[in-house]
mmCIF file of N, CA and C and ligand atoms in Angstrom:
data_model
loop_
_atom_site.group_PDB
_atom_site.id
_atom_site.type_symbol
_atom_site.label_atom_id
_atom_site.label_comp_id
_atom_site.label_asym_id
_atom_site.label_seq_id
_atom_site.Cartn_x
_atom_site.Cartn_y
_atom_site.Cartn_z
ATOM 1 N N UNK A 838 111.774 173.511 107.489
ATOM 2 C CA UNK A 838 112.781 172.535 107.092
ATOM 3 C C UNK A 838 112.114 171.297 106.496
ATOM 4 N N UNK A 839 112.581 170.550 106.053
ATOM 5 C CA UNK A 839 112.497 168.795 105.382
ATOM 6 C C UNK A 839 113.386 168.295 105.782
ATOM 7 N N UNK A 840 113.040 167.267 105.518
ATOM 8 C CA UNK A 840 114.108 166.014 105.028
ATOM 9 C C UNK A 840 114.528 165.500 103.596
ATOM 10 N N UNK A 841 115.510 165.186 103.178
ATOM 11 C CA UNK A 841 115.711 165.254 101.722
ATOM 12 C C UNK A 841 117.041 163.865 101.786
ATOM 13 N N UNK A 842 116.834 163.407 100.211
ATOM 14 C CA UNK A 842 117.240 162.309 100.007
ATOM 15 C C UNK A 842 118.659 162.829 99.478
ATOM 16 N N UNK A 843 119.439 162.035 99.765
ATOM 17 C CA UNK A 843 120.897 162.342 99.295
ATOM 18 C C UNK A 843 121.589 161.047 98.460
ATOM 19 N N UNK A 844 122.983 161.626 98.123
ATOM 20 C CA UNK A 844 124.010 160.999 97.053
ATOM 21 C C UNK A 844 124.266 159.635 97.409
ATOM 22 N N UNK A 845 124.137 159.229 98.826
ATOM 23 C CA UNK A 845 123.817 158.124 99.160
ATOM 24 C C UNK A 845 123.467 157.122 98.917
ATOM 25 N N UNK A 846 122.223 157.485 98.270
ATOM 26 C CA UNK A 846 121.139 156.652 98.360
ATOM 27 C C UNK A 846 121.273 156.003 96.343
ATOM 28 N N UNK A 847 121.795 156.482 95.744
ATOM 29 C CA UNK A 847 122.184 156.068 94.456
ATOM 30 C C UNK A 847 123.051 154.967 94.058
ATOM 31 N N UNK A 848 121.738 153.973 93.272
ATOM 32 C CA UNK A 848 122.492 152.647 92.995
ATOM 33 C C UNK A 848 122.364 152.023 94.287
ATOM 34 N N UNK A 849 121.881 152.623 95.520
ATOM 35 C CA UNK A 849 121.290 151.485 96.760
ATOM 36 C C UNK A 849 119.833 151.178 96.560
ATOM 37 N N UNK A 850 119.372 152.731 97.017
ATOM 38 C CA UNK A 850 117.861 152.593 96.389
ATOM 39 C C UNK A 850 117.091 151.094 97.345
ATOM 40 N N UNK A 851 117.591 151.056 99.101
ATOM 41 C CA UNK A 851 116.714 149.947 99.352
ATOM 42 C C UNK A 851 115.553 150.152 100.203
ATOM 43 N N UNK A 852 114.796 151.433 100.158
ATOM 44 C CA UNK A 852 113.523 151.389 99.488
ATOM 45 C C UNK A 852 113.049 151.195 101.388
ATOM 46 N N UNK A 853 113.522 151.176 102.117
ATOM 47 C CA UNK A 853 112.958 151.231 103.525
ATOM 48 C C UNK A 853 112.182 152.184 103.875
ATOM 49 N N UNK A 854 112.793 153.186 103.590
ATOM 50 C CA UNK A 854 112.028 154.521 103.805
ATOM 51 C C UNK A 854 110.677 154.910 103.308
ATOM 52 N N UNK A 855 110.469 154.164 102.389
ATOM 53 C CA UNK A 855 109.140 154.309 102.239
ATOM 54 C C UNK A 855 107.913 153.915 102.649
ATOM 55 N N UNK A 856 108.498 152.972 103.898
ATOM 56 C CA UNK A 856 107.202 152.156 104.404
ATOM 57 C C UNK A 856 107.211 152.762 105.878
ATOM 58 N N UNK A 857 107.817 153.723 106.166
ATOM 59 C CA UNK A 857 107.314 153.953 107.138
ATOM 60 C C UNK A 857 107.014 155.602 107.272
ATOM 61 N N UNK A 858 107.280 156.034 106.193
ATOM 62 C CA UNK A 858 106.984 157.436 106.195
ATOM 63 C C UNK A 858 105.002 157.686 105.988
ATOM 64 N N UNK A 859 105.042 158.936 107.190
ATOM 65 C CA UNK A 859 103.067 158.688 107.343
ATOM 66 C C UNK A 859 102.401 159.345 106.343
ATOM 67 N N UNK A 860 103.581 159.998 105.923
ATOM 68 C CA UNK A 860 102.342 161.050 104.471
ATOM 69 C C UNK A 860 102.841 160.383 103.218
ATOM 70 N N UNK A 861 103.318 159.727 102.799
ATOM 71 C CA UNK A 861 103.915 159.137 101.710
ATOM 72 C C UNK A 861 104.671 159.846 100.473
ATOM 73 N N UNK A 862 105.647 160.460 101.542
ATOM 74 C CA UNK A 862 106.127 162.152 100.049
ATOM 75 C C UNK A 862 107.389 161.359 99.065
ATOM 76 N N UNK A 863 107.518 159.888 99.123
ATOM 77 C CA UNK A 863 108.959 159.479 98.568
ATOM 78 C C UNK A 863 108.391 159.569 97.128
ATOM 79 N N UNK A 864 109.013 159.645 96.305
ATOM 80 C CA UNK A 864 109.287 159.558 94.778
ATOM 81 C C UNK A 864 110.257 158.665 94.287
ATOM 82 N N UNK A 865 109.762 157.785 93.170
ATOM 83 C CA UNK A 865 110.817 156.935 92.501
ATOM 84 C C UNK A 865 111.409 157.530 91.790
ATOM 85 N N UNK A 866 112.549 157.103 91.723
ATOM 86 C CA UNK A 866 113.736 157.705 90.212
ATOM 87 C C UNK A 866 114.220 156.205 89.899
ATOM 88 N N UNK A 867 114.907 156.156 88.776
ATOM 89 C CA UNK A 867 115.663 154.828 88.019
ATOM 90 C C UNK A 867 116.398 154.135 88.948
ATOM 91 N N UNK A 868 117.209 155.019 89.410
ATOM 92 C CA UNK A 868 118.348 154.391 90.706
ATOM 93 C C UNK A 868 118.344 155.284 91.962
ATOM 94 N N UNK A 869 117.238 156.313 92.315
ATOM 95 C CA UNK A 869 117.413 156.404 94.167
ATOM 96 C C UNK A 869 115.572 156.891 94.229
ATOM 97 N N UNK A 870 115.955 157.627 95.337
ATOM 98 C CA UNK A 870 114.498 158.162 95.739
ATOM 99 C C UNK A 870 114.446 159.676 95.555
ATOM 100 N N UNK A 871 113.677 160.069 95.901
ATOM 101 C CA UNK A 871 113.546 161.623 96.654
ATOM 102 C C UNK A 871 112.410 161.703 97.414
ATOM 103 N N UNK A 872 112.109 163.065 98.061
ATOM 104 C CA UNK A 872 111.247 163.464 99.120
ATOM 105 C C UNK A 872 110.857 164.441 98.816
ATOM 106 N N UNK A 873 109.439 164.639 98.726
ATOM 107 C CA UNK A 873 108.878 165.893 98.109
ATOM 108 C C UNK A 873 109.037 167.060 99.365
ATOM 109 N N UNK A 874 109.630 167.893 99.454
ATOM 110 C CA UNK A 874 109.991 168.900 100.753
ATOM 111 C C UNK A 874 108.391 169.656 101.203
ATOM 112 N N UNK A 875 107.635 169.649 100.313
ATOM 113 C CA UNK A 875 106.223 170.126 100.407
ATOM 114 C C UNK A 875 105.694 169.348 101.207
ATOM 115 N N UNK A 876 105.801 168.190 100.700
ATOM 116 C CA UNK A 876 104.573 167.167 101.419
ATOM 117 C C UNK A 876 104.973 166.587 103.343
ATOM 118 N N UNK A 877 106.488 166.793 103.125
ATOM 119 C CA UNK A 877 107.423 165.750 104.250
ATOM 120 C C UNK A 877 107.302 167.074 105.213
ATOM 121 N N UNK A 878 106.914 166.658 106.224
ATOM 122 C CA UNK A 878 106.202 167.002 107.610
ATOM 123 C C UNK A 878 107.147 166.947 109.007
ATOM 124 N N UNK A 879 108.538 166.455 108.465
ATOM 125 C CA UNK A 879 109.641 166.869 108.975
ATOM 126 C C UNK A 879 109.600 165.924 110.339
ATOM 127 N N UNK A 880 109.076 164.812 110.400
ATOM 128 C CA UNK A 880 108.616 163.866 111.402
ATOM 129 C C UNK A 880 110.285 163.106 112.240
ATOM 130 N N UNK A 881 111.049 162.779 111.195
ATOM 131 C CA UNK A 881 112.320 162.219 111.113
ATOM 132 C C UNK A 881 112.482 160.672 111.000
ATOM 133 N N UNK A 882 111.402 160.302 110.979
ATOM 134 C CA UNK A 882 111.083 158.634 111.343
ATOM 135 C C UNK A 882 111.918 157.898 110.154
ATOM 136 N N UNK A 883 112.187 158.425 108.794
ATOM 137 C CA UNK A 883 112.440 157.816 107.964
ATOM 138 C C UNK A 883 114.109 157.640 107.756
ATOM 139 N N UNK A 884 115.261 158.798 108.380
ATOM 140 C CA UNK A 884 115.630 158.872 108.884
ATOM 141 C C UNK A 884 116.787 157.623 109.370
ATOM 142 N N UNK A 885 116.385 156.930 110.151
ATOM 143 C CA UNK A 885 117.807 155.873 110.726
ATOM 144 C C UNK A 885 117.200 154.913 109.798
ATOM 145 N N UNK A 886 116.154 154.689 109.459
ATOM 146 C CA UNK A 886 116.308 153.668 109.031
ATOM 147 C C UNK A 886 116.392 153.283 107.324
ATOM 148 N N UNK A 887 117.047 153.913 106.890
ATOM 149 C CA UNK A 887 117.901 154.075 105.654
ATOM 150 C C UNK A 887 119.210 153.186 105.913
ATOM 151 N N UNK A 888 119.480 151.923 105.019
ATOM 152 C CA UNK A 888 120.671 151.263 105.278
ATOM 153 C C UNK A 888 121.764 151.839 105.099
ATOM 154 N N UNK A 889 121.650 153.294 104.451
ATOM 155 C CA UNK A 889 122.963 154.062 103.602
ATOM 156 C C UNK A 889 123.104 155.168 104.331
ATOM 157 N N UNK A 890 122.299 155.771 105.357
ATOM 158 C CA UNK A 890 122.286 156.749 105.976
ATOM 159 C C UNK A 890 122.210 158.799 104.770
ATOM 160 N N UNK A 891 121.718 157.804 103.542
ATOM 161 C CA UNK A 891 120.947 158.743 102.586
ATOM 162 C C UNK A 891 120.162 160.052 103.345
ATOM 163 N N UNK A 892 119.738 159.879 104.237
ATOM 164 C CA UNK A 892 118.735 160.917 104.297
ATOM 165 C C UNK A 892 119.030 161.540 105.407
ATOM 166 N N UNK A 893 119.269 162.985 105.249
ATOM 167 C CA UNK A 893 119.302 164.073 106.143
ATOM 168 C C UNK A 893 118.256 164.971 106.083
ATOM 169 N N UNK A 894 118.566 165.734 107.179
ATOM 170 C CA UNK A 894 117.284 167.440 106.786
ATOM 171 C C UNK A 894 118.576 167.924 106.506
ATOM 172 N N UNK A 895 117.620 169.329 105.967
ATOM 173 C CA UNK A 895 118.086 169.941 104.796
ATOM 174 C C UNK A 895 118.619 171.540 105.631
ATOM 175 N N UNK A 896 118.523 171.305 106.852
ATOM 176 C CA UNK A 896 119.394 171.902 107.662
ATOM 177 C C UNK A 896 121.052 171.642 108.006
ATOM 178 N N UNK A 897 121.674 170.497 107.757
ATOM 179 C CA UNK A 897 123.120 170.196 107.580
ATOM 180 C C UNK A 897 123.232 171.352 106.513
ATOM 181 N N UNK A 898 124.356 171.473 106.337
ATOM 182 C CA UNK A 898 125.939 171.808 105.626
ATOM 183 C C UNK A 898 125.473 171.209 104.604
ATOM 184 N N UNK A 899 125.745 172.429 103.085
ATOM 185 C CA UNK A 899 125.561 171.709 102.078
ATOM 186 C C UNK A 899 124.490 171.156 101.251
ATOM 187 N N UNK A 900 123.511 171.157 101.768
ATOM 188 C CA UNK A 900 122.006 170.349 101.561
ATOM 189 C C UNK A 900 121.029 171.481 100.099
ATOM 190 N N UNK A 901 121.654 172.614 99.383
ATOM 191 C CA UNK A 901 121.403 173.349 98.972
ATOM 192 C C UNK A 901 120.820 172.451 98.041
ATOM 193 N N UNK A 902 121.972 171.938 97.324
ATOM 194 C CA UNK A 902 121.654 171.361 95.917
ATOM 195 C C UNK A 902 120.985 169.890 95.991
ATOM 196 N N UNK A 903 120.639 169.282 97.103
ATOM 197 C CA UNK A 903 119.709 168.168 97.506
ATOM 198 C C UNK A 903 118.889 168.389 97.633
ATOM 199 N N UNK A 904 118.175 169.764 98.314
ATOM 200 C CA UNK A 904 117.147 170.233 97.982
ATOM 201 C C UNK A 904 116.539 170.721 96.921
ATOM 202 N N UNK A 905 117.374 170.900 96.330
ATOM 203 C CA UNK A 905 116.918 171.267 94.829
ATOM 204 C C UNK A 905 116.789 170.393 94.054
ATOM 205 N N UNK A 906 117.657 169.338 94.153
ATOM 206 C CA UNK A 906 117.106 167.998 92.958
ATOM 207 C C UNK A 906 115.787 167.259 93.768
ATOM 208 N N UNK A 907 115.651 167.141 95.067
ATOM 209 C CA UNK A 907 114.105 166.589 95.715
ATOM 210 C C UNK A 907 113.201 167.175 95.334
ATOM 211 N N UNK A 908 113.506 168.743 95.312
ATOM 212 C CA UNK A 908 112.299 169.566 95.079
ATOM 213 C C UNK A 908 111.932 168.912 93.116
ATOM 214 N N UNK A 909 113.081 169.350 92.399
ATOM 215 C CA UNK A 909 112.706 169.291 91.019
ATOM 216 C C UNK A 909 111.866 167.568 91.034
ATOM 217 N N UNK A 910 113.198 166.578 90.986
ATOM 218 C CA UNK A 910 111.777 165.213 90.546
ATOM 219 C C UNK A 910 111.547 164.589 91.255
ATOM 220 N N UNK A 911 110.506 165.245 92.664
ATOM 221 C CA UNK A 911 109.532 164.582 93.452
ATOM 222 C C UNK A 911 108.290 165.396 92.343
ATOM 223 N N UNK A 912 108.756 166.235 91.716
ATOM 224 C CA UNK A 912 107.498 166.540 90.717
ATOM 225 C C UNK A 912 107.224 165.605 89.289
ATOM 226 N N UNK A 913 108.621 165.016 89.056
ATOM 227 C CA UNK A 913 108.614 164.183 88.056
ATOM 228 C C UNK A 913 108.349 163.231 87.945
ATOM 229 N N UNK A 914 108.628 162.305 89.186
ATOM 230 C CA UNK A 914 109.027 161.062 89.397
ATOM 231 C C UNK A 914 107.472 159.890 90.123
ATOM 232 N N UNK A 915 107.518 159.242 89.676
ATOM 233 C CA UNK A 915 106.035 158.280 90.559
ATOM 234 C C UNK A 915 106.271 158.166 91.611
ATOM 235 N N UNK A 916 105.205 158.346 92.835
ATOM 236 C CA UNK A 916 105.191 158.180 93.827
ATOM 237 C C UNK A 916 105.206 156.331 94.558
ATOM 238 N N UNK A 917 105.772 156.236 95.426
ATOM 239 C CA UNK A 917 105.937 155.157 95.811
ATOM 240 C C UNK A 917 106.097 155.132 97.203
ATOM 241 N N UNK A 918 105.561 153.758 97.930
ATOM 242 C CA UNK A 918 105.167 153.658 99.070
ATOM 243 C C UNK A 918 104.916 152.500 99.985
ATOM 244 N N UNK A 919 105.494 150.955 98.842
ATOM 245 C CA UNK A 919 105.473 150.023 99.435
ATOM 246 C C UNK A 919 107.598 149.683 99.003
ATOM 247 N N UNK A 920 107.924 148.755 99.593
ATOM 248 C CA UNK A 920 109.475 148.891 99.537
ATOM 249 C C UNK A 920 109.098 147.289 98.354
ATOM 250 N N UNK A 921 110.004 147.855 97.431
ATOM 251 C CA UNK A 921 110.084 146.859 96.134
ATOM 252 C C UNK A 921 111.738 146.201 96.664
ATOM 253 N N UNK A 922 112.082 145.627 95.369
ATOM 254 C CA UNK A 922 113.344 144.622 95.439
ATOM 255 C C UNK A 922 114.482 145.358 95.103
ATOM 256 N N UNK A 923 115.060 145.176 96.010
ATOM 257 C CA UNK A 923 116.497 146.620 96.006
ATOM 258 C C UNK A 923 117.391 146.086 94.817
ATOM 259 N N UNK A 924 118.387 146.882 93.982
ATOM 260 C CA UNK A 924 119.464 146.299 93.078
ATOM 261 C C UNK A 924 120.075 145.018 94.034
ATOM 262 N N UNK A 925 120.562 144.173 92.803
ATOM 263 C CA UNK A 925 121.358 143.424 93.226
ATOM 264 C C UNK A 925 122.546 143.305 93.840
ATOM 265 N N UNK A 926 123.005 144.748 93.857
ATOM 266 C CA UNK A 926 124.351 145.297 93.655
ATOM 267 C C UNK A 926 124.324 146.377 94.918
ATOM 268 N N UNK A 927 123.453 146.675 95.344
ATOM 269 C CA UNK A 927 123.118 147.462 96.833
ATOM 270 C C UNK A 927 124.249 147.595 97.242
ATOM 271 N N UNK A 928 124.479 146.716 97.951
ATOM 272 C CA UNK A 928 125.316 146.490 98.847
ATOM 273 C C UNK A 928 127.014 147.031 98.547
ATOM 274 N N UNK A 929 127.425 146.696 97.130
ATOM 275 C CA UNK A 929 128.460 146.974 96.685
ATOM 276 C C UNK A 929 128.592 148.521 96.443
ATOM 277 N N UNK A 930 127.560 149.586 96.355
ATOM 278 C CA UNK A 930 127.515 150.821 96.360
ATOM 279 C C UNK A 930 127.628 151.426 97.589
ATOM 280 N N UNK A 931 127.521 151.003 98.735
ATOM 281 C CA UNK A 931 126.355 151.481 100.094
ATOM 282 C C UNK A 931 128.016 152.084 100.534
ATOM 283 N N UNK A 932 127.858 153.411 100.698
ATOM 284 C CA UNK A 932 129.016 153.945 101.254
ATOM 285 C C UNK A 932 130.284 154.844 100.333
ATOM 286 N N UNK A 933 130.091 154.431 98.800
ATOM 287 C CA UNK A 933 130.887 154.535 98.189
ATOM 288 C C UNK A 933 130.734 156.192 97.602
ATOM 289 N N UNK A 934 132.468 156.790 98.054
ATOM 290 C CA UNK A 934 131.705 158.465 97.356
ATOM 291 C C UNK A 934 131.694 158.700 95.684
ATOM 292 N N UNK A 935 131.290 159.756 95.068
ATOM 293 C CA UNK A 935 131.180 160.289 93.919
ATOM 294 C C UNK A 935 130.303 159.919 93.289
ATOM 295 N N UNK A 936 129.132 158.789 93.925
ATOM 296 C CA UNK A 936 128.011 158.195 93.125
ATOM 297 C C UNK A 936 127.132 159.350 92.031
ATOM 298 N N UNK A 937 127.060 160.679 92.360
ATOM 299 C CA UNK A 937 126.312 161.591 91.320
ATOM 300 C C UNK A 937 126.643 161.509 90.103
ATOM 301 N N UNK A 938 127.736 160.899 89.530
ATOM 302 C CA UNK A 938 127.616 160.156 87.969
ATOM 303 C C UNK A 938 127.266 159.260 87.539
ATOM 304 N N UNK A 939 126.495 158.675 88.708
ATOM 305 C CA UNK A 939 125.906 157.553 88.412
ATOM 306 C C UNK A 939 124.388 157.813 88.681
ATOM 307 N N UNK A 940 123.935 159.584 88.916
ATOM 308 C CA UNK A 940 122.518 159.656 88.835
ATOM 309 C C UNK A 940 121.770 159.355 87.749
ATOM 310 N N UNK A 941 120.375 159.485 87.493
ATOM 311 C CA UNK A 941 119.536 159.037 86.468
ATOM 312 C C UNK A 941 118.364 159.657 87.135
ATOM 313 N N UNK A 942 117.866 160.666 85.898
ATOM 314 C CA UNK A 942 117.064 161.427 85.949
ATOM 315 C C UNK A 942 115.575 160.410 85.578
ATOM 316 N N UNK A 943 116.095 159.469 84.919
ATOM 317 C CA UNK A 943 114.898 158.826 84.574
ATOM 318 C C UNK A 943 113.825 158.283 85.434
ATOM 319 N N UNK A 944 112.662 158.394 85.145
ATOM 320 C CA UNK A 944 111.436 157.682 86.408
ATOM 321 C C UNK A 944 111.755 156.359 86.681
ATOM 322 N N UNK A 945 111.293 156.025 88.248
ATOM 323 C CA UNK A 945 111.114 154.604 88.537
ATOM 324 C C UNK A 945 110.125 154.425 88.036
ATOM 325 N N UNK A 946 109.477 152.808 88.497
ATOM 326 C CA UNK A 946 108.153 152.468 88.163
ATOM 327 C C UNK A 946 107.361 152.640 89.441
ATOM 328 N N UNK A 947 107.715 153.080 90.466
ATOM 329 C CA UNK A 947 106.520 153.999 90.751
ATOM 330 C C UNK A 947 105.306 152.516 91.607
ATOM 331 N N UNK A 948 104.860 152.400 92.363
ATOM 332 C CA UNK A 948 103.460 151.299 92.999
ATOM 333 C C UNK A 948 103.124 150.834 91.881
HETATM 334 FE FE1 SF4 B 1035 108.253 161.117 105.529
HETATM 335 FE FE2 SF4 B 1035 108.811 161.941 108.002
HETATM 336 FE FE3 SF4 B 1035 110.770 161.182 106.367
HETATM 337 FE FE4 SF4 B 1035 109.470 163.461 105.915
HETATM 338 S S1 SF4 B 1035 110.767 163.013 107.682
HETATM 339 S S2 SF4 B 1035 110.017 161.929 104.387
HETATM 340 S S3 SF4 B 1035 107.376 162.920 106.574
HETATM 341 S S4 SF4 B 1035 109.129 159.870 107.168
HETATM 342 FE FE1 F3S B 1036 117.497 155.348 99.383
HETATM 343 FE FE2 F3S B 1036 117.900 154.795 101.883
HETATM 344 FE FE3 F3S B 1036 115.461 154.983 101.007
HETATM 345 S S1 F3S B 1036 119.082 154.025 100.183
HETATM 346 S S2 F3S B 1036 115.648 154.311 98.920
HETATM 347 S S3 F3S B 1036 116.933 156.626 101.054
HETATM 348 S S4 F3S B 1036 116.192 153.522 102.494
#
């Protein structure tokens, strides 16, 4: 199993999770994260402390196609590992459903 980043986490993107995860598997994207399922060691630490509650394992209901976009751009995407400056707008997303039209395949900037 993993842990894998979810619909959640889009347009929040506040970046907690990356400072405490021990192998450093997060990946930047434009507007969320992902988790490389290879590297993530299934620890759970990263887990609660997500302000959006983004991140599940990939054992829930559903988690098919979350695993599949973590898997695809944690290969694409720059790795990252210190927590940068969240949108301004965080907050106004955090909770809100149907955010996957508001994904973006595009890279973060990455450390
Ligand atoms: Fe990192 Fe552990 Fe979270 Fe996996 S479960 S992404 S290893 S903190
Ligand atoms: Fe996203 Fe939550 Fe991390 S919103 S960036 S998974 S702390």
């Amino acid at each position: 199993m993993t842990y894998v980043v979810t619909e959640a986490c889009i347009k929040c993107k506040y970046m907690d999770c990356v400072e405490v995860c021990p192998v450093d598997c997060f990946y930047e994207g434009e507007n969320m994260l992902v988790i490389n399922p290879n590297e993530c060691i299934d620890c759970g630490v990263c887990e609660p402390e997500c302000p959006a509650e983004a991140i599940l394992p990939d054992t829930e209901d559903g988690m098919e196609e979350w695993l599949e976009l973590n898997t695809k751009y944690s290969e694409e995407w720059p790795n990252i590992t210190v927590k940068g400056e969240q949108p301004a707008d965080a907050d106004d997303w955090k909770g809100k459903e149907g955010k996957m039209e508001h994904f973006s395949d595009k890279p973060g900037k990455g450390d």
